[in-house]
Amino acid sequence: MSRTPRLPSSLLRVAACASVGALALTACGSGSGSDSVGAGSGSVKVGLITKTDTNPFFVKMKEGAEKAAKKDGVQLMTAAGKFDGDNAGQVTAIENMVAAGVKGILITPSDSKAIVPAIAKAKAKGVLVIALDTPTEPESAVDALFATDNLKAGELIGEYAKAAMKGKKARIAALDLAPGVSVGVQRHNGFLKGFGATEKDVACAQDTGGDQAKGQTAMENCLQKEPGINLVYTINEPAALGAYTALKAKGREKDVLIVSVDGGCTGTQAVKDGKIAATSQQYPLKMAAEGVNAVVTYAKGGKKVSGYTDTGVTLITDKAQPGIDSKDTAFGLENCWG
């Protein structure tokens, strides 16, 4: 996507936070977020709503939005759910941002279906709504989607795992996200497709919410249910590191293959350290930056972005397998979540 021209210098060139109901907020600079939004009357306002404000993935996404907002001379209002799955909080954030006069909202839906009515109300008021990372259900509920091809991300690590197992019969543990979240379903299904497996081949499946502690507990439960597990698919790297901790406690960290998705800096370092065999790296900073640019284009001339924009995915590993396209961790650490 081409970068839009800068707005006139009379517009406020800072990123500002808003006080958004019960949502968890992060401060912008040293001032009060709610005070900052009132400044620069007439400037374009863009909203960013993430699932949480603690997950490093969304921290990087916010960073991308802030940089783009500053460059384009617009105000950025940000909000995040109290926890992953906080749909009510995201609904409140949408309502408050629409009331504040945003031209567009970028959102990573906590619940892909439940958020749709609130999005419809925002669109009816002329607000451009773009989903980042996680599609809505249906995907057409938003004007556009900027995201990793999560099915492809899963396929990449599935193909890698198949090659790395070298014909050995796999006893698979799947450490998933949570019910109702499309990104988790797509990654899971992609992994199975890439590996050439079905649900019947999964010896143990547990939801982790993408949390490291829950990932450890899930892995402990799976080992109790099926001690012979030798391949672990995880929704993200925190869950993978939790699985690694549980496996290490059993002295099995070296004979169980762990693959994951996300490619954050900590996760990529874990690949380099040999805790995770491979991960599919995605680029949240790019998602958010392109989203802000799209809102600015709409605000200036009314042109709406539409459809799906693939923001890319790369398989990262230091143990390359024949016939599997990948980059090493040096590349991964240089580009983690860019």
Tab-separated table of C-alpha atoms in Angstrom:
chain	number	residue	atom	x	y	z
A	1	MET	CA	0.000	0.000	0.000
A	2	SER	CA	1.396	3.417	-0.928
A	3	ARG	CA	2.036	5.904	1.836
A	4	THR	CA	-0.415	8.815	1.873
A	5	PRO	CA	0.787	12.458	1.782
A	6	ARG	CA	1.212	14.313	5.037
A	7	LEU	CA	-1.718	16.354	6.271
A	8	PRO	CA	-1.389	20.144	6.775
A	9	SER	CA	0.850	21.210	9.607
A	10	SER	CA	-2.125	22.744	11.381
A	11	LEU	CA	-3.199	19.261	12.336
A	12	LEU	CA	-1.976	17.851	15.599
A	13	ARG	CA	1.102	15.674	15.060
A	14	VAL	CA	0.862	13.474	18.102
A	15	ALA	CA	-0.751	10.212	19.071
A	16	ALA	CA	-3.361	10.670	21.766
A	17	CYS	CA	-5.198	8.259	24.013
A	18	ALA	CA	-8.823	8.541	25.020
A	19	SER	CA	-10.555	7.668	28.261
A	20	VAL	CA	-12.650	4.752	27.073
A	21	GLY	CA	-15.132	3.396	29.619
A	22	ALA	CA	-13.927	0.358	31.482
A	23	LEU	CA	-11.181	-0.370	28.976
A	24	ALA	CA	-7.535	-0.655	29.937
A	25	LEU	CA	-5.708	2.428	28.644
A	26	THR	CA	-2.083	3.308	28.113
A	27	ALA	CA	-0.692	6.806	28.515
A	28	CYS	CA	0.568	8.824	25.568
A	29	GLY	CA	3.729	10.727	26.457
A	30	SER	CA	3.624	12.370	29.831
A	31	GLY	CA	0.188	13.932	29.604
A	32	SER	CA	-3.314	12.736	30.308
A	33	GLY	CA	-4.834	10.846	27.403
A	34	SER	CA	-8.328	12.262	27.932
A	35	ASP	CA	-6.980	15.820	28.020
A	36	SER	CA	-4.989	15.335	24.821
A	37	VAL	CA	-7.934	14.271	22.674
A	38	GLY	CA	-9.673	17.625	23.013
A	39	ALA	CA	-6.675	19.437	21.528
A	40	GLY	CA	-6.207	20.089	17.822
A	41	SER	CA	-9.919	20.511	17.079
A	42	GLY	CA	-10.753	19.530	13.517
A	43	SER	CA	-7.889	17.078	13.109
A	44	VAL	CA	-8.482	13.516	11.961
A	45	LYS	CA	-9.030	10.978	14.734
A	46	VAL	CA	-8.232	7.279	14.362
A	47	GLY	CA	-9.168	4.586	16.881
A	48	LEU	CA	-7.183	1.452	17.698
A	49	ILE	CA	-8.808	-1.277	19.807
A	50	THR	CA	-6.698	-4.322	20.687
A	51	LYS	CA	-7.578	-7.467	22.604
A	52	THR	CA	-5.318	-6.524	25.535
A	53	ASP	CA	-2.609	-3.954	26.206
A	54	THR	CA	-0.188	-6.430	27.798
A	55	ASN	CA	0.408	-9.006	25.055
A	56	PRO	CA	3.666	-8.010	23.288
A	57	PHE	CA	1.964	-8.605	19.919
A	58	PHE	CA	-0.537	-5.830	20.596
A	59	VAL	CA	2.109	-3.600	22.150
A	60	LYS	CA	3.969	-3.777	18.837
A	61	MET	CA	0.736	-3.179	16.931
A	62	LYS	CA	0.091	-0.046	18.972
A	63	GLU	CA	3.649	1.099	18.302
A	64	GLY	CA	3.031	0.799	14.571
A	65	ALA	CA	-0.194	2.788	14.823
A	66	GLU	CA	1.487	5.510	16.895
A	67	LYS	CA	4.331	5.925	14.428
A	68	ALA	CA	1.966	6.115	11.463
A	69	ALA	CA	-0.354	8.540	13.269
A	70	LYS	CA	2.537	10.851	14.105
A	71	LYS	CA	3.833	10.754	10.538
A	72	ASP	CA	0.402	11.403	9.049
A	73	GLY	CA	-0.432	14.147	11.553
A	74	VAL	CA	-3.512	12.563	13.098
A	75	GLN	CA	-4.773	11.829	16.593
A	76	LEU	CA	-4.758	8.238	17.753
A	77	MET	CA	-7.235	7.025	20.368
A	78	THR	CA	-6.372	3.633	21.849
A	79	ALA	CA	-8.202	1.131	24.013
A	80	ALA	CA	-7.786	-2.504	24.971
A	81	GLY	CA	-9.875	-5.175	26.622
A	82	LYS	CA	-9.198	-6.116	30.218
A	83	PHE	CA	-8.516	-9.660	29.031
A	84	ASP	CA	-8.442	-11.667	25.825
A	85	GLY	CA	-12.119	-12.300	25.095
A	86	ASP	CA	-13.453	-9.053	26.604
A	87	ASN	CA	-16.076	-8.385	23.919
A	88	ALA	CA	-18.132	-6.072	26.145
A	89	GLY	CA	-15.102	-3.856	26.661
A	90	GLN	CA	-14.471	-3.657	22.932
A	91	VAL	CA	-18.119	-2.734	22.292
A	92	THR	CA	-17.821	0.106	24.806
A	93	ALA	CA	-14.627	1.274	23.123
A	94	ILE	CA	-16.298	1.384	19.703
A	95	GLU	CA	-19.245	3.359	21.047
A	96	ASN	CA	-17.026	5.899	22.800
A	97	MET	CA	-14.735	6.325	19.821
A	98	VAL	CA	-17.669	6.891	17.473
A	99	ALA	CA	-19.033	9.487	19.915
A	100	ALA	CA	-15.604	11.165	19.928
A	101	GLY	CA	-15.742	11.575	16.146
A	102	VAL	CA	-13.189	9.098	14.824
A	103	LYS	CA	-13.023	8.691	11.042
A	104	GLY	CA	-11.909	5.093	11.312
A	105	ILE	CA	-11.444	2.285	13.817
A	106	LEU	CA	-8.812	-0.450	13.676
A	107	ILE	CA	-9.782	-3.460	15.777
A	108	THR	CA	-8.479	-6.915	16.675
A	109	PRO	CA	-11.765	-8.619	17.598
A	110	SER	CA	-11.813	-10.562	20.849
A	111	ASP	CA	-14.935	-12.365	19.686
A	112	SER	CA	-15.204	-12.510	15.913
A	113	LYS	CA	-19.004	-12.916	15.897
A	114	ALA	CA	-20.192	-11.026	18.963
A	115	ILE	CA	-18.483	-7.772	17.938
A	116	VAL	CA	-20.318	-7.584	14.573
A	117	PRO	CA	-23.442	-5.630	15.717
A	118	ALA	CA	-21.298	-2.886	17.284
A	119	ILE	CA	-19.206	-2.661	14.105
A	120	ALA	CA	-22.384	-2.366	12.016
A	121	LYS	CA	-23.556	0.585	14.110
A	122	ALA	CA	-20.203	2.341	13.673
A	123	LYS	CA	-20.231	1.797	9.907
A	124	ALA	CA	-23.791	3.156	9.724
A	125	LYS	CA	-22.435	6.426	11.101
A	126	GLY	CA	-19.833	6.640	8.348
A	127	VAL	CA	-16.883	5.242	10.323
A	128	LEU	CA	-14.393	3.130	8.357
A	129	VAL	CA	-13.784	-0.121	10.286
A	130	ILE	CA	-10.723	-2.267	9.594
A	131	ALA	CA	-9.983	-5.555	11.320
A	132	LEU	CA	-6.327	-6.219	12.148
A	133	ASP	CA	-4.906	-9.732	12.620
A	134	THR	CA	-8.226	-11.440	13.458
A	135	PRO	CA	-11.071	-11.613	10.919
A	136	THR	CA	-14.646	-10.985	11.942
A	137	GLU	CA	-17.305	-13.597	11.235
A	138	PRO	CA	-18.388	-12.935	8.585
A	139	GLU	CA	-15.238	-11.288	7.268
A	140	SER	CA	-17.435	-8.875	5.289
A	141	ALA	CA	-18.669	-7.290	8.547
A	142	VAL	CA	-15.732	-4.856	8.320
A	143	ASP	CA	-14.676	-2.678	5.412
A	144	ALA	CA	-11.281	-4.367	5.199
A	145	LEU	CA	-8.935	-6.839	6.875
A	146	PHE	CA	-5.165	-6.357	7.265
A	147	ALA	CA	-3.745	-9.601	8.591
A	148	THR	CA	-1.458	-12.545	8.313
A	149	ASP	CA	-2.884	-15.409	6.299
A	150	ASN	CA	-3.304	-17.475	9.471
A	151	LEU	CA	-4.239	-20.618	7.571
A	152	LYS	CA	-0.967	-20.288	5.647
A	153	ALA	CA	0.971	-19.621	8.857
A	154	GLY	CA	-0.367	-22.881	10.253
A	155	GLU	CA	0.363	-24.726	7.028
A	156	LEU	CA	3.992	-23.566	7.043
A	157	ILE	CA	4.729	-24.984	10.480
A	158	GLY	CA	2.706	-28.116	9.690
A	159	GLU	CA	4.801	-28.750	6.589
A	160	TYR	CA	7.958	-28.059	8.575
A	161	ALA	CA	6.914	-30.431	11.367
A	162	LYS	CA	6.136	-33.181	8.871
A	163	ALA	CA	9.601	-32.860	7.338
A	164	ALA	CA	11.330	-32.617	10.723
A	165	MET	CA	9.622	-35.770	12.022
A	166	LYS	CA	11.291	-37.671	9.156
A	167	GLY	CA	8.612	-40.335	8.882
A	168	LYS	CA	8.316	-40.928	12.624
A	169	LYS	CA	4.730	-41.516	13.782
A	170	ALA	CA	3.454	-38.336	15.394
A	171	ARG	CA	1.595	-38.179	18.681
A	172	ILE	CA	0.286	-34.621	18.491
A	173	ALA	CA	-0.647	-32.205	21.252
A	174	ALA	CA	-2.486	-29.067	20.075
A	175	LEU	CA	-2.326	-26.125	22.470
A	176	ASP	CA	-5.008	-23.877	21.006
A	177	LEU	CA	-6.384	-20.386	21.690
A	178	ALA	CA	-10.058	-20.338	22.740
A	179	PRO	CA	-13.449	-21.148	21.232
A	180	GLY	CA	-14.972	-18.529	18.919
A	181	VAL	CA	-11.730	-16.891	17.801
A	182	SER	CA	-11.178	-17.306	14.072
A	183	VAL	CA	-7.417	-16.786	14.170
A	184	GLY	CA	-7.020	-19.793	16.462
A	185	VAL	CA	-9.203	-22.006	14.306
A	186	GLN	CA	-7.354	-21.012	11.143
A	187	ARG	CA	-3.905	-21.681	12.584
A	188	HIS	CA	-4.998	-25.036	14.009
A	189	ASN	CA	-6.602	-26.120	10.741
A	190	GLY	CA	-3.624	-24.882	8.767
A	191	PHE	CA	-1.233	-26.904	10.896
A	192	LEU	CA	-3.236	-30.077	10.363
A	193	LYS	CA	-3.437	-29.401	6.623
A	194	GLY	CA	0.294	-28.730	6.343
A	195	PHE	CA	1.150	-31.843	8.328
A	196	GLY	CA	-1.345	-33.975	6.425
A	197	ALA	CA	-3.240	-34.891	9.569
A	198	THR	CA	-6.846	-34.817	10.796
A	199	GLU	CA	-8.455	-34.210	14.178
A	200	LYS	CA	-8.290	-37.955	14.770
A	201	ASP	CA	-4.490	-37.677	14.791
A	202	VAL	CA	-4.514	-35.160	17.670
A	203	ALA	CA	-3.872	-37.095	20.868
A	204	CYS	CA	-4.602	-34.124	23.127
A	205	ALA	CA	-6.104	-30.672	22.508
A	206	GLN	CA	-6.252	-27.949	25.148
A	207	ASP	CA	-7.172	-24.244	25.094
A	208	THR	CA	-4.536	-21.895	26.493
A	209	GLY	CA	-5.763	-18.394	25.647
A	210	GLY	CA	-2.249	-17.869	24.293
A	211	ASP	CA	-0.984	-17.608	27.883
A	212	GLN	CA	2.335	-19.071	29.044
A	213	ALA	CA	1.127	-20.329	32.418
A	214	LYS	CA	-1.962	-21.882	30.835
A	215	GLY	CA	0.270	-23.379	28.148
A	216	GLN	CA	2.332	-25.076	30.843
A	217	THR	CA	-0.771	-26.450	32.559
A	218	ALA	CA	-2.183	-27.629	29.230
A	219	MET	CA	1.042	-29.455	28.411
A	220	GLU	CA	1.090	-31.089	31.841
A	221	ASN	CA	-2.481	-32.270	31.269
A	222	CYS	CA	-1.599	-33.623	27.832
A	223	LEU	CA	1.427	-35.512	29.138
A	224	GLN	CA	-0.726	-37.067	31.810
A	225	LYS	CA	-3.315	-38.108	29.223
A	226	GLU	CA	-0.834	-39.207	26.558
A	227	PRO	CA	2.773	-39.638	27.817
A	228	GLY	CA	3.993	-40.535	24.329
A	229	ILE	CA	3.394	-37.103	22.806
A	230	ASN	CA	6.321	-36.184	20.548
A	231	LEU	CA	4.977	-33.185	18.576
A	232	VAL	CA	3.438	-30.027	20.010
A	233	TYR	CA	1.627	-27.386	17.962
A	234	THR	CA	0.972	-24.144	19.852
A	235	ILE	CA	-1.178	-21.131	18.984
A	236	ASN	CA	1.645	-18.744	19.902
A	237	GLU	CA	5.077	-18.618	21.516
A	238	PRO	CA	3.997	-17.883	25.113
A	239	ALA	CA	1.990	-21.134	24.973
A	240	ALA	CA	5.025	-22.832	23.397
A	241	LEU	CA	7.320	-21.667	26.186
A	242	GLY	CA	4.807	-22.938	28.736
A	243	ALA	CA	4.848	-26.292	26.968
A	244	TYR	CA	8.648	-26.292	26.983
A	245	THR	CA	8.696	-25.686	30.750
A	246	ALA	CA	6.361	-28.623	31.339
A	247	LEU	CA	8.389	-30.889	29.056
A	248	LYS	CA	11.666	-29.867	30.683
A	249	ALA	CA	10.251	-30.749	34.100
A	250	LYS	CA	9.728	-34.264	32.739
A	251	GLY	CA	13.158	-34.389	31.091
A	252	ARG	CA	11.542	-34.523	27.650
A	253	GLU	CA	12.441	-31.115	26.210
A	254	LYS	CA	14.952	-32.617	23.754
A	255	ASP	CA	12.800	-35.386	22.300
A	256	VAL	CA	9.574	-33.450	21.666
A	257	LEU	CA	9.276	-31.131	18.649
A	258	ILE	CA	7.543	-27.808	19.385
A	259	VAL	CA	6.292	-25.552	16.570
A	260	SER	CA	4.414	-22.291	16.887
A	261	VAL	CA	3.090	-19.117	15.261
A	262	ASP	CA	3.734	-15.371	15.828
A	263	GLY	CA	7.463	-14.694	15.461
A	264	GLY	CA	7.795	-12.104	18.204
A	265	CYS	CA	11.280	-11.178	19.383
A	266	THR	CA	11.058	-13.308	22.538
A	267	GLY	CA	9.630	-16.217	20.573
A	268	THR	CA	12.262	-15.942	17.863
A	269	GLN	CA	14.957	-15.915	20.530
A	270	ALA	CA	13.395	-19.122	21.896
A	271	VAL	CA	13.813	-20.656	18.433
A	272	LYS	CA	17.448	-19.577	18.445
A	273	ASP	CA	17.882	-21.091	21.918
A	274	GLY	CA	16.448	-24.399	20.721
A	275	LYS	CA	13.316	-24.318	22.887
A	276	ILE	CA	11.037	-24.042	19.842
A	277	ALA	CA	11.945	-25.736	16.566
A	278	ALA	CA	10.220	-23.287	14.236
A	279	THR	CA	7.682	-20.476	14.166
A	280	SER	CA	5.681	-18.632	11.536
A	281	GLN	CA	6.515	-14.938	11.856
A	282	GLN	CA	3.876	-12.291	11.268
A	283	TYR	CA	4.079	-8.485	11.221
A	284	PRO	CA	1.625	-6.586	13.488
A	285	LEU	CA	3.464	-3.258	13.224
A	286	LYS	CA	2.863	-3.330	9.466
A	287	MET	CA	-0.822	-4.222	9.959
A	288	ALA	CA	-1.421	-1.205	12.185
A	289	ALA	CA	0.633	1.253	10.122
A	290	GLU	CA	-1.168	0.332	6.924
A	291	GLY	CA	-4.479	0.556	8.764
A	292	VAL	CA	-3.801	4.111	9.922
A	293	ASN	CA	-2.744	5.090	6.402
A	294	ALA	CA	-6.008	3.684	5.017
A	295	VAL	CA	-8.088	5.733	7.470
A	296	VAL	CA	-6.168	8.885	6.556
A	297	THR	CA	-6.810	8.256	2.851
A	298	TYR	CA	-10.528	7.834	3.599
A	299	ALA	CA	-10.620	10.988	5.733
A	300	LYS	CA	-8.947	13.079	3.030
A	301	GLY	CA	-10.865	11.958	-0.017
A	302	GLY	CA	-13.513	9.460	0.937
A	303	LYS	CA	-11.802	6.523	-0.768
A	304	LYS	CA	-12.407	3.353	1.244
A	305	VAL	CA	-10.019	0.441	1.388
A	306	SER	CA	-11.752	-2.894	0.930
A	307	GLY	CA	-11.121	-6.624	0.994
A	308	TYR	CA	-8.184	-8.516	2.451
A	309	THR	CA	-4.577	-7.332	2.548
A	310	ASP	CA	-2.048	-10.064	3.348
A	311	THR	CA	0.673	-8.549	5.534
A	312	GLY	CA	2.973	-11.533	5.108
A	313	VAL	CA	4.320	-14.543	7.007
A	314	THR	CA	7.783	-16.158	7.122
A	315	LEU	CA	8.853	-19.518	8.534
A	316	ILE	CA	11.710	-18.986	11.010
A	317	THR	CA	14.035	-21.814	12.069
A	318	ASP	CA	17.725	-22.593	12.482
A	319	LYS	CA	17.091	-26.231	11.572
A	320	ALA	CA	16.046	-25.906	7.941
A	321	GLN	CA	14.401	-28.910	6.300
A	322	PRO	CA	14.822	-29.924	2.631
A	323	GLY	CA	12.093	-28.502	0.419
A	324	ILE	CA	10.726	-26.170	3.112
A	325	ASP	CA	11.199	-22.431	2.534
A	326	SER	CA	12.505	-20.719	5.679
A	327	LYS	CA	14.692	-17.959	7.096
A	328	ASP	CA	17.081	-18.279	10.040
A	329	THR	CA	16.770	-16.591	13.430
A	330	ALA	CA	19.191	-13.824	12.431
A	331	PHE	CA	16.571	-12.710	9.897
A	332	GLY	CA	13.795	-13.367	12.405
A	333	LEU	CA	15.352	-11.243	15.149
A	334	GLU	CA	16.040	-8.412	12.712
A	335	ASN	CA	12.430	-8.410	11.501
A	336	CYS	CA	10.501	-9.594	14.552
A	337	TRP	CA	7.061	-8.062	14.444
A	338	GLY	CA	8.107	-5.274	12.064
